[in-house]
Short mmCIF file of C-alpha atoms in Angstrom, two decimals:
data_model
loop_
_atom_site.label_atom_id
_atom_site.label_comp_id
_atom_site.label_asym_id
_atom_site.label_seq_id
_atom_site.Cartn_x
_atom_site.Cartn_y
_atom_site.Cartn_z
CA UNK A 1 -14.08 -8.80 14.78
CA UNK A 2 -16.81 -6.29 15.41
CA UNK A 3 -20.07 -6.18 13.53
CA UNK A 4 -22.08 -3.00 13.27
CA UNK A 5 -25.87 -3.01 12.78
CA UNK A 6 -27.25 -0.22 10.64
CA UNK A 7 -30.95 0.47 10.43
CA UNK A 8 -33.97 1.55 12.39
CA UNK A 9 -34.53 0.09 15.82
CA UNK A 10 -37.20 -2.58 16.01
CA UNK A 11 -39.90 -2.78 18.63
CA UNK A 12 -40.42 -5.95 20.62
CA UNK A 13 -43.40 -6.78 18.43
CA UNK A 14 -41.45 -6.83 15.16
CA UNK A 15 -40.44 -10.27 13.87
CA UNK A 16 -37.90 -11.15 11.20
CA UNK A 17 -39.55 -11.03 7.81
CA UNK A 18 -37.48 -13.60 5.95
CA UNK A 19 -35.75 -15.87 8.47
CA UNK A 20 -37.84 -17.82 10.97
CA UNK A 21 -35.03 -19.49 12.93
CA UNK A 22 -35.40 -22.74 10.99
CA UNK A 23 -33.73 -21.56 7.80
CA UNK A 24 -37.00 -20.91 5.98
CA UNK A 25 -39.10 -17.89 5.08
CA UNK A 26 -42.60 -16.98 6.17
CA UNK A 27 -44.70 -14.42 4.34
CA UNK A 28 -46.96 -14.10 7.41
CA UNK A 29 -44.22 -12.47 9.46
CA UNK A 30 -43.40 -8.76 9.52
CA UNK A 31 -41.52 -7.47 6.47
CA UNK A 32 -38.12 -7.03 8.09
CA UNK A 33 -35.17 -8.18 5.98
CA UNK A 34 -31.76 -8.63 7.61
CA UNK A 35 -28.86 -8.50 5.15
CA UNK A 36 -25.16 -8.91 5.92
CA UNK A 37 -22.73 -7.01 3.72
CA UNK A 38 -19.16 -5.80 3.30
CA UNK A 39 -18.73 -2.13 4.22
CA UNK A 40 -17.94 -0.83 0.74
CA UNK A 41 -19.60 -0.82 -1.68
CA UNK A 42 -22.22 -3.36 -0.58
CA UNK A 43 -23.52 -1.68 2.58
CA UNK A 44 -23.55 1.73 0.88
CA UNK A 45 -25.58 0.33 -2.01
CA UNK A 46 -28.01 -1.22 0.47
CA UNK A 47 -28.35 2.11 2.29
CA UNK A 48 -29.34 3.71 -1.01
CA UNK A 49 -31.90 0.95 -1.55
CA UNK A 50 -33.34 1.17 1.97
CA UNK A 51 -35.91 3.96 1.36
CA UNK A 52 -36.98 2.30 -1.89
CA UNK A 53 -37.75 -0.89 0.01
CA UNK A 54 -39.52 1.06 2.76
CA UNK A 55 -41.95 2.26 0.10
CA UNK A 56 -42.82 -1.40 -0.42
CA UNK A 57 -43.30 -2.02 3.30
CA UNK A 58 -39.93 -3.73 3.82
CA UNK A 59 -37.66 -2.65 6.67
CA UNK A 60 -34.10 -3.35 5.52
CA UNK A 61 -31.70 -4.03 8.39
CA UNK A 62 -28.03 -3.94 7.35
CA UNK A 63 -25.26 -5.69 9.24
CA UNK A 64 -21.70 -4.99 8.09
CA UNK A 65 -18.73 -7.37 8.17
CA UNK A 66 -14.99 -6.99 7.85
CA UNK A 67 -14.26 -10.50 6.56
CA UNK A 68 -15.53 -13.14 4.13
CA UNK A 69 -16.20 -15.94 6.63
CA UNK A 70 -18.75 -14.70 9.17
CA UNK A 71 -21.40 -13.54 6.66
CA UNK A 72 -21.96 -17.12 5.52
CA UNK A 73 -21.80 -18.54 9.04
CA UNK A 74 -24.41 -16.06 10.21
CA UNK A 75 -26.61 -16.75 7.19
CA UNK A 76 -26.41 -20.47 7.89
CA UNK A 77 -27.33 -19.99 11.56
CA UNK A 78 -30.25 -17.70 10.75
CA UNK A 79 -28.80 -14.54 12.30
CA UNK A 80 -29.28 -12.80 8.94
CA UNK A 81 -31.68 -13.53 6.08
CA UNK A 82 -29.31 -12.85 3.18
CA UNK A 83 -25.81 -11.65 2.49
CA UNK A 84 -24.28 -9.46 -0.17
CA UNK A 85 -20.50 -9.68 -0.53
CA UNK A 86 -19.48 -12.77 -2.49
CA UNK A 87 -19.09 -14.01 -6.05
CA UNK A 88 -20.48 -17.24 -7.48
CA UNK A 89 -17.09 -19.07 -7.51
CA UNK A 90 -16.53 -18.13 -3.86
CA UNK A 91 -20.05 -19.26 -2.94
CA UNK A 92 -19.49 -22.59 -4.69
CA UNK A 93 -16.25 -23.10 -2.76
CA UNK A 94 -17.95 -22.27 0.53
CA UNK A 95 -20.78 -24.71 -0.19
CA UNK A 96 -18.29 -27.46 -1.06
CA UNK A 97 -16.15 -26.81 2.02
CA UNK A 98 -18.91 -26.26 4.58
CA UNK A 99 -22.00 -28.02 3.27
CA UNK A 100 -24.06 -24.83 3.25
CA UNK A 101 -27.49 -25.05 1.64
CA UNK A 102 -27.40 -21.65 -0.05
CA UNK A 103 -28.74 -20.26 -3.31
CA UNK A 104 -27.82 -17.32 -5.53
CA UNK A 105 -30.83 -14.98 -5.51
CA UNK A 106 -29.41 -12.59 -8.12
CA UNK A 107 -26.31 -10.80 -9.39
CA UNK A 108 -25.89 -7.09 -8.58
CA UNK A 109 -22.46 -5.73 -9.51
CA UNK A 110 -18.83 -6.48 -10.37
CA UNK A 111 -15.79 -5.23 -8.44
CA UNK A 112 -12.73 -5.57 -10.68
CA UNK A 113 -9.55 -6.81 -9.00
CA UNK A 114 -6.62 -4.47 -9.54
CA UNK A 115 -2.82 -4.75 -9.53
CA UNK A 116 -1.13 -2.10 -7.37
CA UNK A 117 2.49 -1.17 -6.87
CA UNK A 118 4.41 1.44 -4.89
CA UNK A 119 7.52 0.77 -6.97
CA UNK A 120 6.43 0.47 -10.60
CA UNK A 121 4.08 2.48 -12.80
CA UNK A 122 3.17 -0.36 -15.17
CA UNK A 123 3.29 -4.12 -15.46
CA UNK A 124 5.96 -3.77 -18.15
CA UNK A 125 8.30 -2.31 -15.53
CA UNK A 126 8.09 -5.35 -13.27
CA UNK A 127 11.59 -6.89 -13.09
CA UNK A 128 12.66 -10.51 -13.33
CA UNK A 129 11.71 -12.47 -10.20
CA UNK A 130 9.30 -9.75 -9.08
CA UNK A 131 7.29 -10.71 -5.99
CA UNK A 132 3.51 -10.62 -6.47
CA UNK A 133 1.35 -10.73 -3.34
CA UNK A 134 -2.17 -12.13 -3.67
CA UNK A 135 -5.10 -13.48 -1.69
CA UNK A 136 -4.95 -16.95 -0.12
CA UNK A 137 -8.56 -17.56 -1.15
CA UNK A 138 -8.50 -20.57 -3.47
CA UNK A 139 -11.64 -19.34 -5.21
CA UNK A 140 -9.86 -16.11 -6.21
CA UNK A 141 -6.64 -17.63 -7.53
CA UNK A 142 -8.14 -18.46 -10.90
CA UNK A 143 -9.50 -14.95 -11.21
CA UNK A 144 -6.12 -13.41 -10.38
CA UNK A 145 -4.20 -15.75 -12.67
CA UNK A 146 -6.63 -15.02 -15.51
CA UNK A 147 -5.92 -11.30 -15.10
CA UNK A 148 -2.17 -11.90 -15.18
CA UNK A 149 -2.58 -14.06 -18.28
CA UNK A 150 -4.67 -11.41 -20.06
CA UNK A 151 -1.90 -8.91 -19.28
CA UNK A 152 0.66 -11.24 -20.89
CA UNK A 153 2.63 -12.02 -17.73
CA UNK A 154 1.90 -15.76 -17.57
CA UNK A 155 0.29 -18.55 -19.58
CA UNK A 156 -2.02 -21.13 -18.04
CA UNK A 157 -2.19 -24.74 -19.18
CA UNK A 158 -4.40 -25.29 -22.19
CA UNK A 159 -7.88 -26.51 -21.28
CA UNK A 160 -7.67 -25.58 -17.60
CA UNK A 161 -10.84 -24.20 -16.05
CA UNK A 162 -9.69 -20.66 -15.39
CA UNK A 163 -12.22 -20.06 -12.60
CA UNK A 164 -10.50 -22.80 -10.59
CA UNK A 165 -6.93 -22.42 -11.88
CA UNK A 166 -4.07 -22.54 -9.38
CA UNK A 167 -0.46 -21.38 -9.45
CA UNK A 168 0.54 -24.93 -10.36
CA UNK A 169 -1.38 -24.53 -13.65
CA UNK A 170 1.08 -21.93 -14.94
CA UNK A 171 3.07 -23.33 -17.89
CA UNK A 172 4.90 -20.18 -18.94
CA UNK A 173 6.23 -17.43 -16.68
CA UNK A 174 8.80 -15.40 -18.71
CA UNK A 175 9.68 -13.03 -15.87
CA UNK A 176 9.77 -15.83 -13.31
CA UNK A 177 7.29 -13.91 -11.19
CA UNK A 178 7.27 -15.08 -7.59
CA UNK A 179 3.56 -15.45 -6.85
CA UNK A 180 2.74 -15.55 -3.15
CA UNK A 181 -0.91 -16.55 -2.58
CA UNK A 182 -0.45 -16.44 1.17
CA UNK A 183 -2.37 -13.44 2.46
CA UNK A 184 -5.78 -12.66 3.89
CA UNK A 185 -7.63 -10.51 1.35
CA UNK A 186 -8.32 -7.84 3.96
CA UNK A 187 -4.58 -7.44 4.71
CA UNK A 188 -3.48 -6.78 1.14
CA UNK A 189 -4.20 -3.03 1.35
CA UNK A 190 -1.91 -2.74 4.37
CA UNK A 191 0.84 -4.68 2.57
CA UNK A 192 0.51 -2.40 -0.47
CA UNK A 193 0.58 0.78 1.60
CA UNK A 194 3.68 -0.38 3.46
CA UNK A 195 5.46 -1.15 0.17
CA UNK A 196 5.64 -4.92 0.58
CA UNK A 197 6.31 -6.94 -2.55
CA UNK A 198 6.71 -5.55 -6.05
CA UNK A 199 2.99 -5.68 -6.80
CA UNK A 200 -0.16 -6.53 -4.86
CA UNK A 201 -3.52 -7.72 -6.15
CA UNK A 202 -6.41 -6.17 -4.20
CA UNK A 203 -10.18 -6.59 -4.39
CA UNK A 204 -11.88 -3.31 -5.24
CA UNK A 205 -14.09 -3.29 -2.14
CA UNK A 206 -11.03 -3.29 0.12
CA UNK A 207 -9.26 -0.72 -2.05
CA UNK A 208 -12.22 1.67 -2.09
CA UNK A 209 -12.76 1.24 1.66
CA UNK A 210 -9.14 2.37 2.18
CA UNK A 211 -9.49 5.41 -0.08
CA UNK A 212 -7.63 3.80 -2.98
CA UNK A 213 -9.08 4.33 -6.47
CA UNK A 214 -9.05 1.12 -8.54
CA UNK A 215 -9.20 3.13 -11.76
CA UNK A 216 -6.60 5.77 -10.88
CA UNK A 217 -4.19 3.95 -8.58
CA UNK A 218 -3.94 0.47 -10.10
CA UNK A 219 -1.36 -0.37 -12.75
CA UNK A 220 -3.74 -2.94 -14.25
CA UNK A 221 -7.36 -3.83 -13.61
CA UNK A 222 -9.75 -6.65 -14.45
CA UNK A 223 -12.12 -5.93 -17.33
CA UNK A 224 -15.76 -5.07 -16.64
CA UNK A 225 -16.95 -8.26 -18.37
CA UNK A 226 -15.57 -10.36 -15.52
CA UNK A 227 -17.77 -13.35 -14.58
CA UNK A 228 -17.15 -12.62 -10.89
CA UNK A 229 -20.46 -10.96 -10.15
CA UNK A 230 -21.31 -10.04 -6.54
CA UNK A 231 -24.58 -11.69 -5.62
CA UNK A 232 -27.36 -11.78 -3.05
CA UNK A 233 -27.08 -15.13 -1.26
CA UNK A 234 -29.87 -16.75 0.74
CA UNK A 235 -30.64 -20.07 2.38
CA UNK A 236 -32.09 -22.65 -0.03
CA UNK A 237 -35.80 -22.02 -0.43
CA UNK A 238 -35.63 -18.32 0.35
CA UNK A 239 -34.68 -17.29 -3.19
CA UNK A 240 -38.42 -17.16 -4.02
CA UNK A 241 -39.39 -15.19 -0.91
CA UNK A 242 -41.21 -12.01 -1.95
CA UNK A 243 -39.03 -9.76 0.22
CA UNK A 244 -35.84 -11.22 -1.24
CA UNK A 245 -37.18 -10.83 -4.77
CA UNK A 246 -38.09 -7.22 -4.01
CA UNK A 247 -34.54 -6.61 -2.73
CA UNK A 248 -32.98 -7.96 -5.92
CA UNK A 249 -35.39 -5.97 -8.09
CA UNK A 250 -34.51 -2.75 -6.29
CA UNK A 251 -30.76 -3.42 -6.40
CA UNK A 252 -30.91 -4.02 -10.16
CA UNK A 253 -33.19 -1.03 -10.82
CA UNK A 254 -32.05 1.84 -13.01
CA UNK A 255 -31.88 4.15 -10.00
CA UNK A 256 -29.43 1.92 -8.14
CA UNK A 257 -27.42 1.18 -11.30
CA UNK A 258 -27.03 4.91 -11.91
CA UNK A 259 -26.04 5.44 -8.28
CA UNK A 260 -23.31 2.78 -8.53
CA UNK A 261 -21.83 4.32 -11.66
CA UNK A 262 -21.98 7.87 -10.30
CA UNK A 263 -20.63 6.99 -6.86
CA UNK A 264 -17.68 4.86 -7.95
CA UNK A 265 -17.02 6.02 -11.50
CA UNK A 266 -16.48 2.58 -12.98
CA UNK A 267 -14.55 1.09 -10.05
CA UNK A 268 -17.78 -0.78 -9.34
CA UNK A 269 -19.86 -1.87 -12.33
CA UNK A 270 -23.57 -2.75 -12.07
CA UNK A 271 -24.90 -5.91 -13.67
CA UNK A 272 -27.22 -5.34 -16.61
#
């Protein structure tokens, strides 16, 4: 997997402004902030924020990723100072699985998951035993199942924590949908475009990156009040770093919120 660094070149005298190689932050170092992000919309939002941070003396260096694993590994190792790609449930799963000492520095936007189909124009048209392809990320199963429940396709067990629900928690499945949570999230666009399955659930960032409109092309989409907010994640202790706080303030500013709404027309929704 290739990573692409976006940003101004640094001279040999410039030091990292947030990471110091030991997982901590130092306000005495140069104000360079290295942030890892998914291509769309995260990196594009950061590019919009870059000149706003420059006005505050912060050089934002953006490193883009094609997957959901390396951004946390690189944050843990100190290669980047923060990342911007994941939701709180995913972060909690990563911390539990890998022992990361990370903190949520602030929520920025929501990317609704959508249901897509090359064969059917609505969920009502899905036949008995329809095959539904979905991400193998355990942290996303509850989110996907909650969407299917809201749409009336399944019922989850009473009292189950829907953020951590699994396929085994389904108690009613009238159409006997064949749910296949077996696929890398990044591959779901390719499966949809090749007509695999009867329906495919795709994260909006992957859909948008592939030129697919979540609002126009999906046959159902998660509501904008989803709790799955995309956040800025940092190593524990760095959430109070002045450069990190400035980044979050800029990303939640009215200018950036307006940009998000204008650029993606509701396919990406800023956090209030």
